Amino acid sequence: MENRVKDMEMKGDRQKKIREKLMFGLFTLCMLAVVIPTLLIIGFIVVKGIGTVNWSFLTEMPSMGMTEGGIFPAIVGTLYLVTGTIVFSLPLGVGAAIYLTEYAKQGRLTRLIRIAVLNLAGVPSVVYGLFGLGLFVFFLGFGSSILAGSLTLACLILPIIITTSEEAIKSVPDSYREASLALGASKWETIARVVLPQAIPGIMTGSVLGIGRAAGETAPILLTVAAFFIPRLPGSIFDQAMALPYHLYIVSTQVPGMPESIKYGTALVLLGVVGVFFAIATVIRLKFKQMNHME
Amino acid sequence: MSDVRNSNAIIEVKDLNLYYGDFQALKNIDTGIEKNRVSALIGPSGCGKSTFLRTLNRMNDLISGVTTKGEVTFEGRQIYDPDLDVVALRRKIGMVFQKPNPFPKSIYENVAYGPKRSGVKNRKDLDQIVEESLKEAALWEEVKDRLHKSALGLSGGQQQRLCIARALAMKPQVLLMDEPTSALDPIATNRIEELITQLKKDYTIVIVTHSMHQAARISDKTSFFLMGELIEQGDTNKIFTTPEDQRTEDYVTGRFG
């Protein structure tokens, strides 16, 4: 009798172990299925593009119908666009998040606003492009310009900035707010001095996601800012500009006899530009983390 | 109920009722907080003692759905007067919380936080306030060489004394303490209790405590709360030795709670 019980236990143990191994294997596979394609894409572009990317490719104007020379104006255009997008979307998004979490009375209205914001994140980017074309380019008369493009991209990434900022602000413990208010600080002082410094690392994470999106989008800028080819740099925010994603689209599909190296070189530079903005956001995040938790 | 209100009262409470939505958390509270005394608020969990403490600096305003009725007078002013400047009130009535909650800033910045918000900008003045406050909170010797290091590196007891120093930096008249030692070990608790005894020379202290021993050791006045009512109040000695109400006696002798 006793023996049989032990036998069963042993069998159960073995089954359990097999199941453990199966699940572990399954999850490892899931992870690999995600990581490997990502690495492959990056690796592929790096390998194919690295030979093209040199100083002159980065700093020269395109020549010979873009089949030779560099992509300097497209890089500059994208830098302008991303910077403009951050300038418009970050203060607005963080402000809206502060309103929603700290000031608004939580209820049906705030729930409605949150649902609307989440839904906005799902709107296809070409629709934002059309919206930007209608509002900024024509109605407000900015024309096809960096300003119109930045504003359109800002609208596109606002939902991301708002949702992640909200999460970051909510994750600041209430005990800090109480401590500050109990010391006779006003609500705004509490937000500015205690809540925001704590929330900035989280806000930066959201911004990184947004920036990546803004830098890579093609459809919205196609309708609001991007030029096929301009042989000079934009002189003001009311100028049209070239931009990396759109340039990549053009060199890949619109120009016959385009050497492959230029396509992959452009793609690699686009990755690099996004990477630089990621790096800046990461440094800011770490700085604030250190400030908050210095020993 | 004996009338404890007298000329020494710095805070007077008359017919105070407080509701969380429909639930009445405080019922007809009448009491006074005497100047330069330690007043202890005791009672079982959920009896309303912390809620009562938080009515004194209007911290309940932060909770939505709270309705407060009745009079709370501090220095002759109604603190529930809609025209009252809550920020100014909280500068005069400081608070220390149950869990030590220093800001994730340096020790110096923690203490200087309140004074800076009320407009002290001069570095020298701030230095002096920080040093005095830390000395008052019996923390100076332990932290004077690491003022610009993070407050989060301090032990729990040190953090709580830092929170006391932070409150003292505002030179409040009243210091509210919401179970300030419940998250601390016995040695740290002891230090805070000693500190409270010293502080009552200059401050009026109201302390919520779960520990009857603590109330007996450090307080001059004790109020016993039960289910939102103030059952009995008076000299601590009397409450613990010859209480008038049976429920008070049951509680202080440990028969429930």
Coordinates of C-alpha atoms in Angstrom, one line a residue:
Chain A
M1 CA 0.0 0.0 0.0
E2 CA 2.6 2.4 1.1
N3 CA 4.8 1.5 -1.8
R4 CA 2.1 2.1 -4.3
V5 CA 1.5 5.6 -3.0
K6 CA 5.2 6.3 -3.3
D7 CA 5.2 5.0 -6.8
M8 CA 2.4 7.3 -7.8
E9 CA 4.1 10.2 -6.2
M10 CA 7.2 9.4 -8.2
K11 CA 5.2 9.2 -11.4
G12 CA 3.5 12.4 -10.7
D13 CA 6.8 14.0 -10.1
R14 CA 8.1 12.9 -13.4
Q15 CA 5.1 14.1 -15.2
K16 CA 5.4 17.4 -13.5
K17 CA 9.0 17.7 -14.5
I18 CA 8.2 17.0 -18.1
R19 CA 5.5 19.6 -18.1
E20 CA 7.8 22.1 -16.5
K21 CA 10.4 21.5 -19.2
L22 CA 7.7 21.7 -21.9
M23 CA 6.4 25.0 -20.7
F24 CA 9.9 26.4 -20.3
G25 CA 10.8 25.3 -23.8
L26 CA 7.6 26.8 -25.2
F27 CA 8.3 30.2 -23.6
T28 CA 11.9 30.1 -24.7
L29 CA 10.6 29.5 -28.3
C30 CA 8.3 32.5 -28.0
M31 CA 11.1 34.7 -26.9
L32 CA 13.3 33.5 -29.8
A33 CA 10.5 34.0 -32.3
V34 CA 10.5 37.6 -31.3
V35 CA 14.1 38.3 -30.8
I36 CA 15.6 36.5 -33.8
P37 CA 13.6 38.3 -36.5
T38 CA 14.4 41.6 -34.9
L39 CA 18.1 40.8 -34.8
L40 CA 17.9 39.5 -38.4
I41 CA 16.3 42.7 -39.7
I42 CA 18.9 44.9 -37.9
G43 CA 21.7 42.6 -38.9
F44 CA 20.6 42.4 -42.5
I45 CA 20.4 46.2 -42.8
V46 CA 23.7 46.7 -41.1
V47 CA 25.5 44.2 -43.3
K48 CA 24.0 45.5 -46.5
G49 CA 24.2 49.1 -45.6
I50 CA 27.4 49.6 -43.7
G51 CA 29.5 49.6 -46.8
T52 CA 27.7 52.7 -48.1
V53 CA 27.5 54.7 -45.0
N54 CA 30.6 56.9 -44.8
W55 CA 31.2 60.6 -44.2
S56 CA 30.4 61.8 -47.7
F57 CA 27.1 59.7 -47.7
L58 CA 26.1 61.4 -44.5
T59 CA 27.1 65.0 -45.5
E60 CA 26.6 65.3 -49.2
M61 CA 23.7 66.2 -51.4
P62 CA 22.2 63.5 -53.6
S63 CA 23.4 63.7 -57.2
M64 CA 22.8 62.1 -60.6
G65 CA 19.0 61.7 -59.9
M66 CA 19.8 60.5 -56.4
T67 CA 21.6 57.5 -57.6
E68 CA 24.9 58.9 -56.3
G69 CA 26.0 61.2 -53.6
G70 CA 24.7 61.4 -50.1
I71 CA 21.5 61.8 -48.2
F72 CA 22.3 64.8 -46.1
P73 CA 19.1 66.8 -46.7
A74 CA 17.0 63.8 -45.8
I75 CA 18.9 63.4 -42.5
V76 CA 18.6 67.0 -41.7
G77 CA 14.9 67.0 -42.6
T78 CA 14.2 64.0 -40.3
L79 CA 16.2 65.7 -37.4
Y80 CA 14.1 68.8 -37.8
L81 CA 10.9 66.8 -38.0
V82 CA 11.6 64.7 -34.9
T83 CA 12.8 67.7 -32.9
G84 CA 9.6 69.7 -33.9
T85 CA 7.5 66.7 -33.0
I86 CA 9.0 66.5 -29.6
V87 CA 8.7 70.2 -29.0
F88 CA 5.0 70.1 -29.8
S89 CA 3.9 66.7 -28.4
L90 CA 5.9 66.4 -25.1
P91 CA 4.7 69.5 -23.2
L92 CA 1.2 69.0 -24.5
G93 CA 1.1 65.3 -23.8
V94 CA 2.6 65.6 -20.3
G95 CA 0.3 68.5 -19.6
A96 CA -2.7 66.5 -20.6
A97 CA -1.5 63.5 -18.5
I98 CA -1.1 65.8 -15.5
Y99 CA -4.5 67.2 -15.9
L100 CA -6.0 63.7 -16.2
T101 CA -4.3 62.2 -13.2
E102 CA -3.8 65.1 -10.8
Y103 CA -6.6 67.7 -11.5
A104 CA -9.5 66.0 -13.2
K105 CA -12.2 64.6 -11.0
Q106 CA -12.1 60.9 -11.8
G107 CA -15.4 59.8 -13.3
R108 CA -17.2 59.2 -16.5
L109 CA -15.7 62.1 -18.3
T110 CA -12.1 61.1 -17.6
R111 CA -12.9 57.5 -18.5
L112 CA -14.3 58.8 -21.8
I113 CA -11.2 60.9 -22.5
R114 CA -9.0 57.9 -21.7
I115 CA -10.9 55.6 -24.1
A116 CA -10.7 58.3 -26.8
V117 CA -6.9 58.7 -26.3
L118 CA -6.4 54.9 -26.5
N119 CA -8.5 54.8 -29.7
L120 CA -6.5 57.6 -31.2
A121 CA -3.4 55.4 -30.8
G122 CA -5.0 52.9 -33.2
V123 CA -5.9 55.3 -36.0
P124 CA -3.9 54.5 -39.1
S125 CA -1.1 57.0 -39.7
V126 CA -2.3 57.9 -43.2
V127 CA -5.5 59.2 -41.6
Y128 CA -3.4 61.5 -39.5
G129 CA -1.7 62.5 -42.7
L130 CA -5.0 63.4 -44.3
F131 CA -6.0 65.3 -41.1
G132 CA -2.7 67.2 -41.1
L133 CA -3.1 68.0 -44.8
G134 CA -6.6 69.4 -44.2
L135 CA -5.9 71.3 -41.0
F136 CA -2.3 72.4 -41.0
V137 CA -1.4 72.6 -44.7
F138 CA -4.6 74.1 -46.1
F139 CA -6.9 75.4 -43.3
L140 CA -4.2 77.0 -41.2
G141 CA -2.2 77.8 -44.4
F142 CA 1.2 76.4 -43.2
G143 CA 1.6 74.8 -46.6
S144 CA 3.5 71.7 -47.1
S145 CA 6.1 72.5 -44.5
I146 CA 8.2 71.2 -41.5
L147 CA 5.7 73.0 -39.2
A148 CA 2.8 71.1 -40.7
G149 CA 4.7 67.8 -40.7
S150 CA 5.8 68.2 -37.1
L151 CA 2.4 69.1 -35.9
T152 CA 0.9 66.1 -37.7
L153 CA 3.5 63.7 -36.3
A154 CA 2.9 65.3 -32.9
C155 CA -0.8 64.5 -33.1
L156 CA 0.2 60.9 -34.1
I157 CA 2.3 60.3 -31.1
L158 CA 0.3 62.3 -28.5
P159 CA -1.7 59.2 -27.5
I160 CA 1.5 57.3 -26.7
I161 CA 2.9 60.2 -24.7
I162 CA -0.3 60.8 -22.8
T163 CA -0.8 57.1 -21.8
T164 CA 2.7 56.4 -20.8
S165 CA 3.0 59.8 -18.9
E166 CA -0.2 59.0 -17.1
E167 CA 1.1 55.6 -16.0
A168 CA 4.4 57.2 -14.9
I169 CA 2.6 59.9 -12.9
K170 CA 0.2 57.4 -11.3
S171 CA 3.1 55.3 -10.2
V172 CA 4.4 58.0 -7.9
P173 CA 3.3 57.0 -4.4
D174 CA 0.6 59.2 -2.8
S175 CA 2.7 59.3 0.3
Y176 CA 5.0 61.8 -1.4
R177 CA 2.1 64.0 -2.4
E178 CA 0.7 63.9 1.1
A179 CA 4.1 64.8 2.6
S180 CA 4.5 67.7 0.3
L181 CA 1.0 69.1 0.8
A182 CA 1.3 68.6 4.6
L183 CA 4.4 70.9 4.4
G184 CA 2.3 73.7 3.0
A185 CA 3.3 73.2 -0.6
S186 CA 0.6 74.0 -3.1
K187 CA -0.8 71.5 -5.5
W188 CA 1.3 72.8 -8.4
E189 CA 4.5 72.9 -6.3
T190 CA 3.8 69.3 -5.3
I191 CA 3.5 68.3 -8.9
A192 CA 6.5 70.2 -10.1
R193 CA 8.9 69.4 -7.3
V194 CA 7.9 66.0 -6.2
V195 CA 5.7 64.2 -8.7
L196 CA 7.3 65.1 -12.0
P197 CA 10.9 64.5 -11.1
Q198 CA 9.8 61.0 -10.0
A199 CA 7.8 60.5 -13.2
I200 CA 10.3 61.7 -15.7
P201 CA 12.0 58.3 -16.2
G202 CA 8.7 56.8 -17.2
I203 CA 7.7 59.7 -19.3
M204 CA 11.0 59.4 -21.2
T205 CA 10.3 55.7 -21.9
G206 CA 7.0 56.8 -23.5
S207 CA 8.8 59.6 -25.5
V208 CA 11.3 57.1 -26.8
L209 CA 8.4 55.0 -28.2
G210 CA 6.8 58.1 -29.7
I211 CA 10.0 59.3 -31.2
G212 CA 10.7 56.0 -32.9
R213 CA 7.3 56.1 -34.4
A214 CA 7.6 59.8 -35.5
A215 CA 11.0 59.3 -37.1
G216 CA 9.8 56.2 -39.1
E217 CA 6.4 57.2 -40.3
T218 CA 6.1 57.8 -44.0
A219 CA 2.4 58.4 -44.8
P220 CA 1.8 61.5 -42.6
I221 CA 4.9 63.3 -43.8
L222 CA 4.2 62.4 -47.4
L223 CA 1.0 64.4 -47.2
T224 CA 2.3 67.3 -45.1
V225 CA 6.0 68.0 -45.6
A226 CA 8.1 65.6 -47.6
A227 CA 9.6 66.6 -50.9
F228 CA 10.8 64.2 -53.5
F229 CA 14.0 66.1 -53.9
I230 CA 15.2 69.5 -52.9
P231 CA 18.8 70.4 -53.8
R232 CA 19.2 72.6 -50.6
L233 CA 18.5 72.5 -46.9
P234 CA 15.3 73.8 -45.5
G235 CA 15.7 77.5 -44.5
S236 CA 12.8 77.8 -42.1
I237 CA 10.0 75.8 -40.6
F238 CA 7.7 76.9 -43.4
D239 CA 9.9 75.1 -46.0
Q240 CA 9.4 71.7 -47.4
A241 CA 12.0 69.1 -46.5
M242 CA 13.2 65.7 -47.5
A243 CA 13.0 63.0 -44.8
L244 CA 14.6 59.7 -44.4
P245 CA 11.5 57.4 -44.4
Y246 CA 10.1 59.0 -47.5
H247 CA 13.5 59.1 -49.2
L248 CA 13.8 55.4 -48.5
Y249 CA 10.4 54.8 -50.1
I250 CA 11.4 56.9 -53.2
V251 CA 14.8 55.3 -53.7
S252 CA 13.3 51.8 -53.2
T253 CA 10.4 52.2 -55.6
Q254 CA 10.4 55.4 -57.6
V255 CA 13.8 55.7 -59.2
P256 CA 14.8 53.2 -61.8
G257 CA 18.4 51.9 -61.7
M258 CA 18.9 52.8 -58.1
P259 CA 21.9 51.0 -56.6
E260 CA 20.9 48.7 -53.8
S261 CA 23.6 50.1 -51.5
I262 CA 21.9 53.5 -51.3
K263 CA 18.6 51.9 -50.2
Y264 CA 20.2 49.9 -47.4
G265 CA 22.5 52.8 -46.5
T266 CA 19.5 55.0 -46.1
A267 CA 17.7 52.4 -44.0
L268 CA 20.7 52.0 -41.8
V269 CA 21.0 55.8 -41.3
L270 CA 17.3 55.9 -40.4
L271 CA 17.9 53.3 -37.8
G272 CA 20.9 55.2 -36.6
V273 CA 19.0 58.5 -36.2
V274 CA 16.3 56.7 -34.2
G275 CA 19.0 55.1 -32.2
V276 CA 20.5 58.5 -31.4
F277 CA 17.2 59.9 -30.1
F278 CA 16.7 56.7 -28.1
A279 CA 20.2 57.2 -26.6
I280 CA 19.4 60.8 -25.6
A281 CA 16.1 59.8 -23.9
T282 CA 17.9 56.9 -22.1
V283 CA 20.6 59.2 -20.8
I284 CA 17.9 61.7 -19.5
R285 CA 16.1 58.7 -17.9
L286 CA 19.2 57.4 -16.1
K287 CA 20.1 60.9 -15.0
F288 CA 16.8 61.4 -13.3
K289 CA 16.8 57.9 -11.8
Q290 CA 20.2 58.6 -10.3
M291 CA 18.9 61.9 -9.0
N292 CA 16.0 60.2 -7.4
H293 CA 18.0 57.3 -5.9
M294 CA 21.4 58.7 -5.3
E295 CA 23.2 57.1 -2.4
Chain B
M1 CA -18.5 63.7 29.3
S2 CA -16.3 66.1 31.2
D3 CA -15.6 69.4 29.5
V4 CA -11.9 69.6 28.7
R5 CA -12.1 72.8 26.8
N6 CA -10.3 75.6 28.5
S7 CA -8.2 78.7 27.9
N8 CA -5.2 76.6 27.1
A9 CA -6.7 75.0 24.0
I10 CA -5.0 75.8 20.8
I11 CA -7.5 73.9 18.7
E12 CA -11.1 73.6 19.6
V13 CA -13.5 71.1 18.0
K14 CA -17.2 71.5 18.3
D15 CA -19.9 69.1 17.1
L16 CA -17.6 67.6 14.4
N17 CA -19.2 65.1 12.0
L18 CA -17.4 63.5 9.1
Y19 CA -18.8 61.3 6.4
Y20 CA -17.1 59.1 3.7
G21 CA -19.9 59.1 1.3
D22 CA -22.8 57.7 3.3
F23 CA -20.6 56.2 6.0
Q24 CA -20.3 58.4 9.1
A25 CA -16.7 58.1 10.4
L26 CA -16.9 60.7 13.1
K27 CA -19.9 61.5 15.3
N28 CA -20.4 64.7 17.3
I29 CA -16.8 65.1 18.4
D30 CA -16.3 67.8 21.0
T31 CA -12.8 68.3 22.2
G32 CA -9.9 70.7 22.6
I33 CA -6.2 70.3 22.0
E34 CA -4.1 71.9 24.7
K35 CA -1.1 73.9 24.0
N36 CA 2.4 72.5 24.6
R37 CA 0.9 69.1 25.6
V38 CA 1.1 65.7 24.0
S39 CA -2.4 64.5 23.3
A40 CA -2.8 60.9 22.4
L41 CA -5.7 59.5 20.4
I42 CA -6.3 55.9 21.0
G43 CA -8.8 53.3 20.0
P44 CA -9.2 50.1 17.9
S45 CA -8.6 50.1 14.1
G46 CA -11.3 51.9 12.2
C47 CA -12.4 53.9 15.2
G48 CA -11.9 57.2 13.5
K49 CA -8.8 58.4 15.3
S50 CA -6.6 58.9 12.2
T51 CA -9.6 60.5 10.4
F52 CA -9.9 62.9 13.3
L53 CA -6.2 63.7 13.2
R54 CA -6.5 64.5 9.5
T55 CA -9.4 66.9 10.0
L56 CA -7.0 69.1 12.0
N57 CA -4.9 70.0 8.9
R58 CA -7.6 69.3 6.3
M59 CA -5.7 66.4 4.8
N60 CA -9.1 64.7 4.4
D61 CA -9.7 67.3 1.6
L62 CA -7.5 65.0 -0.6
I63 CA -10.0 62.1 -0.3
S64 CA -12.9 62.5 -2.7
G65 CA -16.4 62.0 -1.2
V66 CA -15.5 63.3 2.3
T67 CA -18.0 65.7 3.9
T68 CA -17.0 67.5 7.1
K69 CA -19.5 69.3 9.3
G70 CA -19.0 71.2 12.5
E71 CA -16.5 73.6 13.8
V72 CA -12.7 73.3 14.1
T73 CA -11.1 76.4 15.4
F74 CA -7.4 77.1 15.3
E75 CA -6.1 80.4 16.7
G76 CA -9.7 81.7 16.6
R77 CA -10.2 80.9 13.0
Q78 CA -12.6 78.3 11.5
I79 CA -10.4 76.0 9.6
Y80 CA -13.3 74.7 7.5
D81 CA -14.1 78.2 6.4
P82 CA -14.1 78.1 2.6
D83 CA -12.0 81.3 2.5
L84 CA -9.3 79.8 4.6
D85 CA -5.9 79.3 2.9
V86 CA -5.3 75.6 3.4
V87 CA -1.6 76.0 2.4
A88 CA -1.1 78.6 5.2
L89 CA -2.9 76.3 7.7
R90 CA -0.7 73.4 6.9
R91 CA 2.4 75.5 7.4
K92 CA 1.2 76.0 11.0
I93 CA 0.0 72.5 11.6
G94 CA 2.7 70.0 10.5
M95 CA 2.2 66.3 10.0
V96 CA 4.3 63.1 10.4
F97 CA 2.9 60.0 8.8
Q98 CA 2.7 56.4 9.7
K99 CA 5.3 55.2 7.2
P100 CA 8.4 57.3 7.0
N101 CA 8.0 59.1 3.6
P102 CA 11.1 61.2 2.9
F103 CA 11.3 62.5 -0.6
P104 CA 13.7 60.7 -2.9
K105 CA 16.0 63.7 -2.5
S106 CA 19.0 64.5 -0.4
I107 CA 18.7 64.8 3.4
Y108 CA 19.3 68.6 3.1
E109 CA 16.6 69.0 0.3
N110 CA 14.1 67.1 2.4
V111 CA 14.4 69.5 5.3
A112 CA 14.7 72.5 3.1
Y113 CA 11.6 71.6 1.1
G114 CA 9.0 73.3 3.2
P115 CA 10.9 76.5 3.9
K116 CA 11.8 76.8 0.2
R117 CA 8.1 76.5 -0.8
S118 CA 7.2 79.3 1.7
G119 CA 9.8 81.6 0.1
V120 CA 13.1 81.2 2.0
K121 CA 15.7 81.5 -0.7
N122 CA 18.9 82.6 1.0
R123 CA 21.3 79.8 1.2
K124 CA 22.6 80.8 4.6
D125 CA 19.1 80.9 6.1
L126 CA 18.3 77.5 4.7
D127 CA 21.6 76.1 6.0
Q128 CA 20.6 77.3 9.4
I129 CA 17.1 76.0 9.3
V130 CA 18.3 72.6 8.2
E131 CA 20.8 72.4 10.9
E132 CA 18.4 73.6 13.6
S133 CA 15.6 71.3 12.5
L134 CA 17.9 68.2 12.3
K135 CA 19.2 69.1 15.8
E136 CA 15.7 69.4 17.1
A137 CA 14.9 66.0 15.7
A138 CA 18.0 64.5 17.3
L139 CA 19.4 63.5 13.9
W140 CA 22.1 66.1 13.3
E141 CA 25.0 64.1 14.7
E142 CA 24.2 61.1 12.6
V143 CA 23.8 62.9 9.2
K144 CA 25.8 66.1 9.4
D145 CA 28.5 64.6 7.2
R146 CA 26.1 63.3 4.6
L147 CA 23.6 66.1 4.2
H148 CA 23.7 65.9 0.4
K149 CA 23.3 62.1 0.2
S150 CA 20.0 60.5 -0.5
A151 CA 17.5 60.4 2.4
L152 CA 16.6 56.9 1.2
G153 CA 19.9 55.6 2.4
L154 CA 18.9 56.2 6.0
S155 CA 17.4 53.5 8.3
G156 CA 13.7 53.5 9.0
G157 CA 14.0 55.2 12.3
Q158 CA 16.4 57.8 10.9
Q159 CA 14.0 58.4 8.0
Q160 CA 11.1 59.0 10.5
R161 CA 13.2 61.5 12.5
L162 CA 14.1 63.2 9.2
C163 CA 10.3 63.5 8.5
I164 CA 10.0 65.0 11.9
A165 CA 12.8 67.4 11.2
R166 CA 11.2 68.2 7.8
A167 CA 7.9 69.1 9.6
L168 CA 9.8 71.1 12.3
A169 CA 11.6 73.2 9.6
M170 CA 8.3 75.0 9.0
K171 CA 8.2 76.0 12.7
P172 CA 4.7 74.8 13.1
Q173 CA 2.6 75.4 16.2
V174 CA 1.1 72.0 16.1
L175 CA 2.6 68.7 15.1
L176 CA 0.2 65.9 14.1
M177 CA 1.7 62.4 14.2
D178 CA -0.2 59.5 12.7
E179 CA 1.2 56.3 14.4
P180 CA 4.7 57.5 13.8
T181 CA 6.4 54.5 15.3
S182 CA 4.2 51.6 14.0
A183 CA 6.7 50.8 11.2
L184 CA 9.8 51.0 13.4
D185 CA 11.7 48.6 15.7
P186 CA 11.6 49.1 19.5
I187 CA 14.9 51.0 19.6
A188 CA 13.9 53.4 16.9
T189 CA 10.6 53.7 18.6
N190 CA 12.2 54.6 21.9
R191 CA 14.2 57.4 20.3
I192 CA 11.2 58.9 18.7
E193 CA 9.3 58.7 22.0
E194 CA 12.2 60.5 23.8
L195 CA 12.1 63.1 21.0
I196 CA 8.4 63.7 21.4
T197 CA 8.8 64.3 25.1
Q198 CA 11.4 66.9 24.4
L199 CA 9.5 68.6 21.6
K200 CA 6.4 69.3 23.7
K201 CA 8.3 72.2 25.3
D202 CA 8.0 74.1 22.0
Y203 CA 5.2 72.4 20.1
T204 CA 1.7 71.1 20.7
I205 CA 1.7 67.4 19.7
V206 CA -1.2 65.3 18.7
I207 CA -0.3 61.6 18.3
V208 CA -2.4 58.7 17.1
T209 CA -1.1 55.5 18.5
H210 CA -2.1 51.8 18.5
S211 CA 0.1 51.2 21.5
M212 CA -1.5 51.9 24.8
H213 CA 1.9 51.7 26.4
Q214 CA 3.1 54.5 24.2
A215 CA 0.1 56.6 25.0
A216 CA 0.7 56.0 28.7
R217 CA 4.4 56.8 28.4
I218 CA 4.5 60.0 26.4
S219 CA 1.1 61.7 26.5
D220 CA -0.4 64.2 28.9
K221 CA -3.9 63.9 27.6
T222 CA -5.6 60.9 26.1
S223 CA -8.8 60.6 24.0
F224 CA -10.4 57.3 23.5
F225 CA -12.3 56.8 20.2
L226 CA -14.7 54.0 19.4
M227 CA -16.7 53.6 16.2
G228 CA -16.5 57.2 15.3
E229 CA -17.3 58.5 18.8
L230 CA -15.1 60.2 21.3
I231 CA -15.9 58.0 24.3
E232 CA -13.7 59.6 26.9
Q233 CA -11.0 62.1 27.2
G234 CA -8.9 63.5 30.0
D235 CA -5.5 63.4 31.7
T236 CA -3.7 60.3 30.6
N237 CA -3.2 59.2 34.2
K238 CA -6.8 59.2 34.8
I239 CA -7.8 57.5 31.6
F240 CA -5.4 54.6 32.3
T241 CA -6.1 54.3 36.0
T242 CA -9.6 55.3 36.8
P243 CA -11.6 55.6 33.5
E244 CA -15.2 56.6 33.9
D245 CA -16.6 54.6 30.9
Q246 CA -16.7 50.8 31.0
R247 CA -15.7 50.7 27.3
T248 CA -12.6 52.8 28.0
E249 CA -11.6 50.5 30.8
D250 CA -12.1 47.4 28.7
Y251 CA -9.9 48.9 26.0
V252 CA -7.0 50.2 28.2
T253 CA -6.9 47.0 30.1
G254 CA -6.6 45.1 26.8
R255 CA -9.9 43.3 26.9
F256 CA -10.5 44.2 23.3
G257 CA -9.0 46.2 20.4

